[in-house]
């Protein structure tokens, strides 16, 4: 298939491009490079053995998108483009609602106009809020999102389902990602956060490489096996492959499909730190800090539906995730910057 990949220069998008090409698909990337670098696409091009067509365009720019969709006939869009920093979304709600909501509205309208009515959307475990059941199945009711970022994911899921309900030529796959970490095995592409990382793994790798003094562990009094927060970490390469599998649902005209994309295993903050230290033989000093507002104790999924319906299941475990995160960080101490 020929795939329009919005946000394809980002962390998950760049890894997904590799798996798309490995499976025989081709892609065109639209990204405004707000949170990414063209260098990521150059490196993906080296891995897949051909240059990835790229347009530096904002998805809110209707004319820019029109140009791309007039030039190519796409079978499907994989829609990664969006702002994703939870804390920043609390400080800048209008910017987040405007970018994520309006960007998706323009994208859907231009896609419809050009007869491309298939979309795979990057949703998040955050739509479950404080989950009603563990492990989380797709039947679990959506919860209250404590931040504008999460609200945009939850609302866009509803928007996409309404669009499909009104016009059944649409096929919509909502992938609810759990906690993606790791990097491609070459260590040439990976997660490249701006400034102080908010998420656990990039913080750990920056402590390990000496950029930050110590990791703050946000709370050790949760109701978990060691008191620290438990999450369903998933290797980004496994996550990338889930998108390729989701294309099979699109091909059989699934209507709406909603899938949890995680491993089904929960690891605590200290489990991750210990695995990282053991696998990589490096120190990660840490100290216990107060809980982070908005955090929950435990979040991991039941990924059985994705296995049954998409034929997808995660292959990598926490050791590979820790090894590959470190491989990327140590080979690229400053990310994509020279
Ligand atoms: P990322 O920031 O690395 O990638 C997003 C890309 O979208 C960036 O390259 C950015 O420049 C681009 N972008 C943002 N707004 C745009 C716009 N208006 N027009 C064009 N391009 C735009 O993030 P990621 O980690 O690769 O996440 C990809 C998607 O998955 C996002 O929608 C994110 O919310 C979602 N998601 C991520 C995680 C995670 O932990 N990384 C978890 C759940 C869901
Ligand atoms: C966060 C977002 C979620 C988003 C996801 C992926 C919040 C409340 N949630 O999830 O919406 O979809 O990222 O981008 O921000 N931790 C530390 N020290 C750190 C960083 C994290 O102890 O420096 C702990 C956290 O308290 C948590 C775990 O590590 O228990 C994972 O945190 P993080 O990587 O930020 O992911 P989530 O909070 O699960």
CSV table of C-alpha atoms and ligand atoms in Angstrom, one decimal:
chain,number,residue,atom,x,y,z
A,1,UNK,CA,0.0,0.0,0.0
A,2,UNK,CA,1.0,3.6,-0.4
A,3,UNK,CA,0.8,5.3,3.1
A,4,UNK,CA,0.6,9.0,4.1
A,5,UNK,CA,2.5,9.2,7.3
A,6,UNK,CA,1.8,12.4,9.3
A,7,UNK,CA,4.4,13.1,12.0
A,8,UNK,CA,6.7,10.5,10.3
A,9,UNK,CA,9.9,12.3,11.4
A,10,UNK,CA,9.1,11.7,15.1
A,11,UNK,CA,10.0,8.9,17.4
A,12,UNK,CA,7.3,6.4,16.6
A,13,UNK,CA,6.8,7.5,13.0
A,14,UNK,CA,10.4,7.0,12.1
A,15,UNK,CA,10.4,3.5,13.4
A,16,UNK,CA,7.1,2.7,11.7
A,17,UNK,CA,8.6,3.8,8.3
A,18,UNK,CA,11.2,1.1,8.6
A,19,UNK,CA,8.6,-1.6,9.3
A,20,UNK,CA,6.4,-0.4,6.5
A,21,UNK,CA,9.2,-0.6,3.9
A,22,UNK,CA,10.3,-4.0,5.3
A,23,UNK,CA,6.7,-5.2,4.7
A,24,UNK,CA,6.7,-4.0,1.1
A,25,UNK,CA,4.7,-0.8,1.6
A,26,UNK,CA,5.8,2.7,0.6
A,27,UNK,CA,5.3,6.0,2.4
A,28,UNK,CA,5.2,9.8,2.0
A,29,UNK,CA,5.9,11.8,5.2
A,30,UNK,CA,4.3,15.1,6.1
A,31,UNK,CA,5.8,16.7,9.2
A,32,UNK,CA,6.3,20.3,10.3
A,33,UNK,CA,9.5,19.3,12.2
A,34,UNK,CA,8.2,21.1,15.3
A,35,UNK,CA,9.4,18.2,17.5
A,36,UNK,CA,11.7,16.3,15.2
A,37,UNK,CA,14.6,16.5,12.8
A,38,UNK,CA,15.0,15.8,9.0
A,39,UNK,CA,18.1,13.8,10.0
A,40,UNK,CA,15.8,11.1,11.4
A,41,UNK,CA,14.4,10.6,7.9
A,42,UNK,CA,17.8,10.6,6.3
A,43,UNK,CA,18.8,7.8,8.7
A,44,UNK,CA,15.6,5.9,8.0
A,45,UNK,CA,16.4,6.2,4.3
A,46,UNK,CA,19.8,4.6,4.8
A,47,UNK,CA,18.2,1.7,6.7
A,48,UNK,CA,15.5,1.0,4.1
A,49,UNK,CA,17.8,1.7,1.1
A,50,UNK,CA,15.8,4.5,-0.4
A,51,UNK,CA,15.0,8.1,0.2
A,52,UNK,CA,11.6,8.7,2.0
A,53,UNK,CA,9.5,11.4,0.2
A,54,UNK,CA,9.1,14.2,2.7
A,55,UNK,CA,7.1,17.4,2.8
A,56,UNK,CA,7.8,19.9,5.5
A,57,UNK,CA,4.1,20.9,6.0
A,58,UNK,CA,1.9,21.6,8.9
A,59,UNK,CA,-1.2,19.4,8.8
A,60,UNK,CA,-3.3,22.5,9.6
A,61,UNK,CA,-2.1,24.0,6.3
A,62,UNK,CA,-4.9,23.0,4.0
A,63,UNK,CA,-3.2,24.1,0.8
A,64,UNK,CA,0.0,22.3,1.7
A,65,UNK,CA,-1.8,19.1,2.4
A,66,UNK,CA,-3.9,19.5,-0.8
A,67,UNK,CA,-0.6,19.6,-2.8
A,68,UNK,CA,0.6,16.3,-1.3
A,69,UNK,CA,-2.7,14.5,-1.7
A,70,UNK,CA,-3.1,15.7,-5.3
A,71,UNK,CA,0.3,14.3,-6.1
A,72,UNK,CA,-0.2,10.8,-4.7
A,73,UNK,CA,-3.0,8.4,-4.4
A,74,UNK,CA,-2.9,7.1,-0.9
A,75,UNK,CA,-4.4,3.8,0.4
A,76,UNK,CA,-4.2,4.8,4.0
A,77,UNK,CA,-3.0,7.5,6.4
A,78,UNK,CA,-1.1,6.7,9.6
A,79,UNK,CA,-1.6,9.8,11.7
A,80,UNK,CA,1.1,10.4,14.3
A,81,UNK,CA,1.3,14.2,14.0
A,82,UNK,CA,0.5,15.9,17.2
A,83,UNK,CA,1.8,17.6,20.3
A,84,UNK,CA,2.4,15.1,23.2
A,85,UNK,CA,3.9,16.6,26.3
A,86,UNK,CA,1.5,16.2,29.1
A,87,UNK,CA,2.9,19.0,31.4
A,88,UNK,CA,3.2,21.4,28.5
A,89,UNK,CA,-0.4,20.7,27.5
A,90,UNK,CA,-1.6,21.9,31.0
A,91,UNK,CA,0.4,25.1,30.6
A,92,UNK,CA,-0.7,25.7,26.9
A,93,UNK,CA,-4.1,24.1,26.5
A,94,UNK,CA,-5.2,26.3,23.6
A,95,UNK,CA,-2.1,25.4,21.6
A,96,UNK,CA,-2.7,21.7,22.2
A,97,UNK,CA,-6.3,21.7,21.4
A,98,UNK,CA,-5.7,23.8,18.3
A,99,UNK,CA,-2.8,21.7,17.0
A,100,UNK,CA,-4.2,18.3,17.7
A,101,UNK,CA,-7.9,18.8,17.1
A,102,UNK,CA,-7.7,21.3,14.2
A,103,UNK,CA,-4.8,19.5,12.5
A,104,UNK,CA,-6.9,16.3,12.5
A,105,UNK,CA,-10.0,18.1,11.2
A,106,UNK,CA,-8.1,19.6,8.3
A,107,UNK,CA,-6.4,16.2,7.6
A,108,UNK,CA,-9.7,14.3,7.5
A,109,UNK,CA,-11.3,16.8,5.3
A,110,UNK,CA,-8.5,16.8,2.7
A,111,UNK,CA,-8.3,13.0,2.8
A,112,UNK,CA,-12.1,12.8,2.2
A,113,UNK,CA,-11.9,15.2,-0.7
A,114,UNK,CA,-9.2,13.0,-2.3
A,115,UNK,CA,-11.0,9.7,-1.7
A,116,UNK,CA,-8.6,8.4,1.0
A,117,UNK,CA,-10.9,7.2,3.7
A,118,UNK,CA,-8.6,4.9,5.7
A,119,UNK,CA,-6.8,6.0,8.8
A,120,UNK,CA,-4.8,4.5,11.7
A,121,UNK,CA,-4.7,6.9,14.6
A,122,UNK,CA,-2.1,7.2,17.5
A,123,UNK,CA,-4.2,7.0,20.6
A,124,UNK,CA,-3.0,6.4,24.1
A,125,UNK,CA,-3.6,4.4,27.3
A,126,UNK,CA,-4.2,7.8,28.8
A,127,UNK,CA,-7.9,7.6,27.5
A,128,UNK,CA,-8.6,5.0,30.2
A,129,UNK,CA,-7.8,7.6,32.9
A,130,UNK,CA,-7.4,5.8,36.2
A,131,UNK,CA,-8.5,2.4,34.8
A,132,UNK,CA,-11.5,0.7,36.1
A,133,UNK,CA,-9.9,-2.8,35.6
A,134,UNK,CA,-6.4,-4.2,35.4
A,135,UNK,CA,-5.3,-5.6,33.0
A,136,UNK,CA,-7.1,-3.1,30.8
A,137,UNK,CA,-9.2,-4.5,28.0
A,138,UNK,CA,-10.7,-2.4,25.2
A,139,UNK,CA,-14.1,-2.9,26.9
A,140,UNK,CA,-12.8,-1.0,29.9
A,141,UNK,CA,-14.7,2.3,30.0
A,142,UNK,CA,-12.8,5.5,29.1
A,143,UNK,CA,-11.9,7.5,32.1
A,144,UNK,CA,-11.4,11.1,33.1
A,145,UNK,CA,-8.2,12.6,31.4
A,146,UNK,CA,-6.4,14.9,33.8
A,147,UNK,CA,-4.7,17.0,31.1
A,148,UNK,CA,-5.5,18.6,27.7
A,149,UNK,CA,-3.2,16.2,25.8
A,150,UNK,CA,-5.2,13.2,27.0
A,151,UNK,CA,-8.4,15.1,26.2
A,152,UNK,CA,-7.4,15.6,22.6
A,153,UNK,CA,-6.7,11.8,22.2
A,154,UNK,CA,-10.0,10.9,23.8
A,155,UNK,CA,-12.0,13.5,21.8
A,156,UNK,CA,-10.3,12.6,18.5
A,157,UNK,CA,-11.2,9.0,19.0
A,158,UNK,CA,-14.9,10.1,19.2
A,159,UNK,CA,-14.5,12.4,16.2
A,160,UNK,CA,-13.0,9.6,14.1
A,161,UNK,CA,-15.8,7.1,15.1
A,162,UNK,CA,-18.5,9.7,14.3
A,163,UNK,CA,-16.9,10.3,10.8
A,164,UNK,CA,-17.0,6.5,10.2
A,165,UNK,CA,-20.5,6.3,11.5
A,166,UNK,CA,-21.7,9.0,9.0
A,167,UNK,CA,-19.9,7.5,6.0
A,168,UNK,CA,-19.1,3.8,6.2
A,169,UNK,CA,-16.6,4.0,3.4
A,170,UNK,CA,-14.3,5.1,6.2
A,171,UNK,CA,-12.1,2.6,8.1
A,172,UNK,CA,-10.7,3.8,11.3
A,173,UNK,CA,-8.2,1.9,13.5
A,174,UNK,CA,-7.5,3.4,16.9
A,175,UNK,CA,-4.3,2.1,18.4
A,176,UNK,CA,-4.0,2.8,22.2
A,177,UNK,CA,-0.3,2.8,22.9
A,178,UNK,CA,1.0,2.0,26.3
A,179,UNK,CA,4.6,3.2,27.1
A,180,UNK,CA,6.9,3.0,24.1
A,181,UNK,CA,10.6,2.9,24.8
A,182,UNK,CA,13.7,1.3,23.1
A,183,UNK,CA,15.1,2.1,19.7
A,184,UNK,CA,15.9,0.5,16.4
A,185,UNK,CA,18.8,-2.1,16.7
A,186,UNK,CA,21.3,0.0,14.7
A,187,UNK,CA,21.2,2.7,17.4
A,188,UNK,CA,20.9,5.3,14.6
A,189,UNK,CA,17.3,6.4,15.3
A,190,UNK,CA,15.6,6.9,18.7
A,191,UNK,CA,13.7,9.2,21.0
A,192,UNK,CA,15.1,12.7,21.0
A,193,UNK,CA,13.3,14.8,23.6
A,194,UNK,CA,13.7,18.5,23.8
A,195,UNK,CA,15.0,19.8,27.1
A,196,UNK,CA,14.4,17.9,30.4
A,197,UNK,CA,12.7,14.6,29.6
A,198,UNK,CA,9.3,14.1,31.1
A,199,UNK,CA,9.2,10.3,30.5
A,200,UNK,CA,11.0,7.7,32.5
A,201,UNK,CA,13.3,6.0,29.9
A,202,UNK,CA,14.8,9.1,28.4
A,203,UNK,CA,15.5,10.4,31.9
A,204,UNK,CA,17.3,7.2,32.8
A,205,UNK,CA,19.4,7.2,29.7
A,206,UNK,CA,20.4,10.9,30.3
A,207,UNK,CA,21.4,10.0,33.9
A,208,UNK,CA,23.4,7.0,32.7
A,209,UNK,CA,25.3,9.2,30.2
A,210,UNK,CA,26.0,11.8,32.8
A,211,UNK,CA,23.8,14.6,31.5
A,212,UNK,CA,21.6,14.6,34.6
A,213,UNK,CA,22.8,13.9,38.1
A,214,UNK,CA,20.1,11.4,39.3
A,215,UNK,CA,16.7,10.1,38.5
A,216,UNK,CA,13.8,11.3,40.7
A,217,UNK,CA,11.5,8.3,41.4
A,218,UNK,CA,8.1,9.9,41.7
A,219,UNK,CA,6.6,8.2,44.8
A,220,UNK,CA,7.3,4.8,46.5
A,221,UNK,CA,4.1,4.6,48.4
A,222,UNK,CA,1.8,3.3,45.6
A,223,UNK,CA,-0.1,0.1,46.1
A,224,UNK,CA,2.3,-1.9,43.9
A,225,UNK,CA,4.9,-4.6,44.6
A,226,UNK,CA,7.7,-2.1,45.5
A,227,UNK,CA,5.6,1.1,46.0
A,228,UNK,CA,6.7,2.7,42.6
A,229,UNK,CA,4.4,3.2,39.6
A,230,UNK,CA,3.8,0.2,37.3
A,231,UNK,CA,3.5,0.6,33.5
A,232,UNK,CA,3.3,-1.5,30.4
A,233,UNK,CA,6.5,-0.6,28.6
A,234,UNK,CA,6.6,-1.7,24.9
A,235,UNK,CA,9.5,-1.8,22.5
A,236,UNK,CA,9.0,0.9,19.8
A,237,UNK,CA,9.9,-1.7,17.1
A,238,UNK,CA,7.0,-3.9,18.3
A,239,UNK,CA,4.8,-0.8,18.3
A,240,UNK,CA,5.9,0.1,14.8
A,241,UNK,CA,5.0,-3.5,13.6
A,242,UNK,CA,1.5,-3.1,15.1
A,243,UNK,CA,0.8,-0.4,12.5
A,244,UNK,CA,1.8,-2.8,9.7
A,245,UNK,CA,-0.6,-5.4,11.2
A,246,UNK,CA,-3.3,-2.7,11.5
A,247,UNK,CA,-3.1,-2.2,7.7
A,248,UNK,CA,-4.6,-5.8,7.4
A,249,UNK,CA,-7.7,-4.6,9.3
A,250,UNK,CA,-7.9,-1.6,7.0
A,251,UNK,CA,-7.6,-4.0,4.0
A,252,UNK,CA,-10.5,-6.1,5.1
A,253,UNK,CA,-12.6,-3.0,5.7
A,254,UNK,CA,-12.9,-3.2,9.4
A,255,UNK,CA,-15.1,-0.2,9.9
A,256,UNK,CA,-13.9,0.8,13.4
A,257,UNK,CA,-11.2,-1.2,15.2
A,258,UNK,CA,-9.8,-0.3,18.7
A,259,UNK,CA,-6.7,-2.1,20.0
A,260,UNK,CA,-4.5,-1.9,23.1
A,261,UNK,CA,-0.9,-2.0,22.0
A,262,UNK,CA,1.2,-3.1,24.9
A,263,UNK,CA,3.0,-6.3,26.2
A,264,UNK,CA,0.6,-7.1,28.9
A,265,UNK,CA,3.4,-7.0,31.5
A,266,UNK,CA,3.7,-4.4,34.2
A,267,UNK,CA,7.1,-3.1,35.4
A,268,UNK,CA,7.6,-0.7,38.2
A,269,UNK,CA,10.0,2.3,38.0
A,270,UNK,CA,12.6,0.4,40.1
A,271,UNK,CA,12.1,-2.8,38.0
A,272,UNK,CA,13.1,-0.7,34.9
A,273,UNK,CA,16.0,1.0,36.7
A,274,UNK,CA,17.3,-2.4,37.9
A,275,UNK,CA,16.9,-4.0,34.5
A,276,UNK,CA,18.7,-1.1,32.8
A,277,UNK,CA,21.6,-1.3,35.2
A,278,UNK,CA,21.9,-5.0,34.9
A,279,UNK,CA,21.7,-5.2,31.1
A,280,UNK,CA,23.9,-2.3,30.3
A,281,UNK,CA,26.4,-2.4,33.2
A,282,UNK,CA,26.0,1.3,34.0
A,283,UNK,CA,25.0,3.2,37.1
A,284,UNK,CA,21.7,5.0,37.4
A,285,UNK,CA,21.7,6.9,40.7
A,286,UNK,CA,18.2,7.8,41.9
A,287,UNK,CA,16.4,9.2,44.9
A,288,UNK,CA,12.7,9.0,46.0
A,289,UNK,CA,10.7,12.1,45.3
A,290,UNK,CA,7.0,13.0,46.0
A,291,UNK,CA,4.4,11.6,43.7
A,292,UNK,CA,3.9,13.4,40.4
A,293,UNK,CA,0.4,15.0,40.2
A,294,UNK,CA,-1.9,13.1,37.8
A,295,UNK,CA,0.0,9.8,38.0
A,296,UNK,CA,-1.7,6.5,38.7
A,297,UNK,CA,-0.4,3.5,40.5
A,298,UNK,CA,-0.8,0.8,37.8
A,299,UNK,CA,-1.4,0.7,34.1
A,300,UNK,CA,-1.0,-2.4,31.9
A,301,UNK,CA,-3.1,-4.0,29.3
A,302,UNK,CA,-4.6,-7.2,28.0
A,303,UNK,CA,-3.3,-7.2,24.4
A,304,UNK,CA,-5.3,-10.4,23.4
A,305,UNK,CA,-7.6,-8.5,21.0
A,306,UNK,CA,-4.7,-7.3,18.9
A,307,UNK,CA,-3.3,-10.8,18.8
A,308,UNK,CA,-6.6,-12.4,17.8
A,309,UNK,CA,-7.7,-9.8,15.2
A,310,UNK,CA,-4.5,-8.3,13.9
A,311,UNK,CA,-2.1,-11.2,14.4
A,312,UNK,CA,0.1,-8.9,16.4
A,313,UNK,CA,1.9,-9.5,19.6
A,314,UNK,CA,5.0,-8.0,21.2
A,315,UNK,CA,8.3,-9.9,20.7
A,316,UNK,CA,10.7,-7.9,22.9
A,317,UNK,CA,11.0,-7.8,26.6
A,318,UNK,CA,12.3,-5.3,29.1
A,319,UNK,CA,16.0,-6.3,28.6
A,320,UNK,CA,15.9,-5.5,24.9
A,321,UNK,CA,14.1,-2.3,25.6
A,322,UNK,CA,16.8,-1.2,28.1
A,323,UNK,CA,19.6,-2.4,25.8
A,324,UNK,CA,18.3,-0.6,22.7
A,325,UNK,CA,17.4,2.7,24.6
A,326,UNK,CA,21.0,2.8,25.8
A,327,UNK,CA,22.5,1.9,22.5
A,328,UNK,CA,20.7,4.9,20.9
A,329,UNK,CA,21.7,7.2,23.7
A,330,UNK,CA,25.4,6.3,23.9
A,331,UNK,CA,25.8,6.5,20.2
A,332,UNK,CA,24.0,9.8,20.0
A,333,UNK,CA,24.6,11.7,23.2
A,334,UNK,CA,23.1,14.8,21.7
A,335,UNK,CA,20.3,13.1,19.7
A,336,UNK,CA,20.2,14.2,16.1
A,337,UNK,CA,22.1,17.4,16.8
A,338,UNK,CA,25.7,17.4,15.4
B,1,LIG,P1,7.0,12.9,18.3
B,1,LIG,O1,6.8,14.3,18.9
B,1,LIG,O2,8.3,12.3,18.3
B,1,LIG,O3,6.3,12.8,16.9
B,1,LIG,C1,5.2,13.6,16.5
B,1,LIG,C2,5.6,14.3,15.2
B,1,LIG,O4,4.5,15.1,14.8
B,1,LIG,C3,6.8,15.2,15.3
B,1,LIG,O5,7.7,14.9,14.3
B,1,LIG,C4,6.2,16.6,15.2
B,1,LIG,O6,7.1,17.5,14.5
B,1,LIG,C5,5.0,16.3,14.3
B,1,LIG,N1,3.9,17.3,14.4
B,1,LIG,C6,3.3,17.8,15.5
B,1,LIG,N2,2.3,18.7,15.1
B,1,LIG,C7,2.3,18.7,13.8
B,1,LIG,C8,1.5,19.5,12.8
B,1,LIG,N3,0.6,20.3,13.2
B,1,LIG,N4,1.8,19.3,11.5
B,1,LIG,C9,2.7,18.4,11.1
B,1,LIG,N5,3.5,17.7,12.0
B,1,LIG,C10,3.3,17.9,13.3
B,1,LIG,O7,6.0,11.9,19.2
B,1,LIG,P2,5.9,10.3,19.2
B,1,LIG,O8,6.3,9.9,20.5
B,1,LIG,O9,6.5,9.8,17.9
B,1,LIG,O10,4.3,10.2,19.1
B,1,LIG,C11,3.6,10.0,17.9
B,1,LIG,C12,2.1,10.0,18.2
B,1,LIG,O11,1.8,8.9,19.1
B,1,LIG,C13,1.6,11.3,18.8
B,1,LIG,O12,0.3,11.5,18.3
B,1,LIG,C14,1.6,10.9,20.3
B,1,LIG,O13,0.6,11.7,21.0
B,1,LIG,C15,1.1,9.5,20.2
B,1,LIG,N6,1.5,8.7,21.4
B,1,LIG,C16,2.8,8.8,21.9
B,1,LIG,C17,3.2,8.1,23.0
B,1,LIG,C18,4.6,8.1,23.5
B,1,LIG,O14,4.8,7.7,24.7
B,1,LIG,N7,5.6,8.5,22.7
B,1,LIG,C19,2.2,7.4,23.8
B,1,LIG,C20,0.9,7.4,23.3
B,1,LIG,C21,0.5,8.1,22.1
B,2,LIG,C1,2.9,9.6,30.4
B,2,LIG,C2,1.7,10.4,30.3
B,2,LIG,C3,0.7,9.8,29.3
B,2,LIG,C4,1.4,9.6,28.0
B,2,LIG,C5,2.7,8.7,28.2
B,2,LIG,C6,3.5,8.5,27.0
B,2,LIG,C7,1.5,11.5,32.5
B,2,LIG,C8,0.6,11.7,33.7
B,2,LIG,N1,1.1,10.6,31.6
B,2,LIG,O1,2.6,8.3,30.9
B,2,LIG,O2,-0.4,10.6,29.1
B,2,LIG,O3,0.6,8.9,27.1
B,2,LIG,O4,3.5,9.4,29.1
B,2,LIG,O5,4.0,9.7,26.5
B,2,LIG,O6,2.4,12.3,32.3
B,2,LIG,N2,8.7,8.5,36.5
B,2,LIG,C9,9.6,8.7,37.5
B,2,LIG,N3,10.6,9.6,37.2
B,2,LIG,C10,10.7,10.3,36.1
B,2,LIG,C11,9.7,10.1,35.1
B,2,LIG,C12,8.8,9.1,35.3
B,2,LIG,O7,9.6,8.1,38.6
B,2,LIG,O8,11.6,11.2,35.9
B,2,LIG,C13,7.7,7.4,36.7
B,2,LIG,C14,6.3,7.9,36.7
B,2,LIG,O9,5.8,8.4,37.9
B,2,LIG,C15,5.5,6.7,36.2
B,2,LIG,C16,6.5,6.0,35.3
B,2,LIG,O10,7.8,6.5,35.7
B,2,LIG,O11,5.2,5.8,37.3
B,2,LIG,C17,6.3,6.2,33.8
B,2,LIG,O12,6.3,7.6,33.6
B,2,LIG,P1,6.2,8.2,32.1
B,2,LIG,O13,7.3,7.6,31.3
B,2,LIG,O14,6.2,9.7,32.2
B,2,LIG,O15,4.9,7.6,31.5
B,2,LIG,P2,3.4,7.7,32.0
B,2,LIG,O16,3.3,8.6,33.2
B,2,LIG,O17,2.9,6.3,32.2
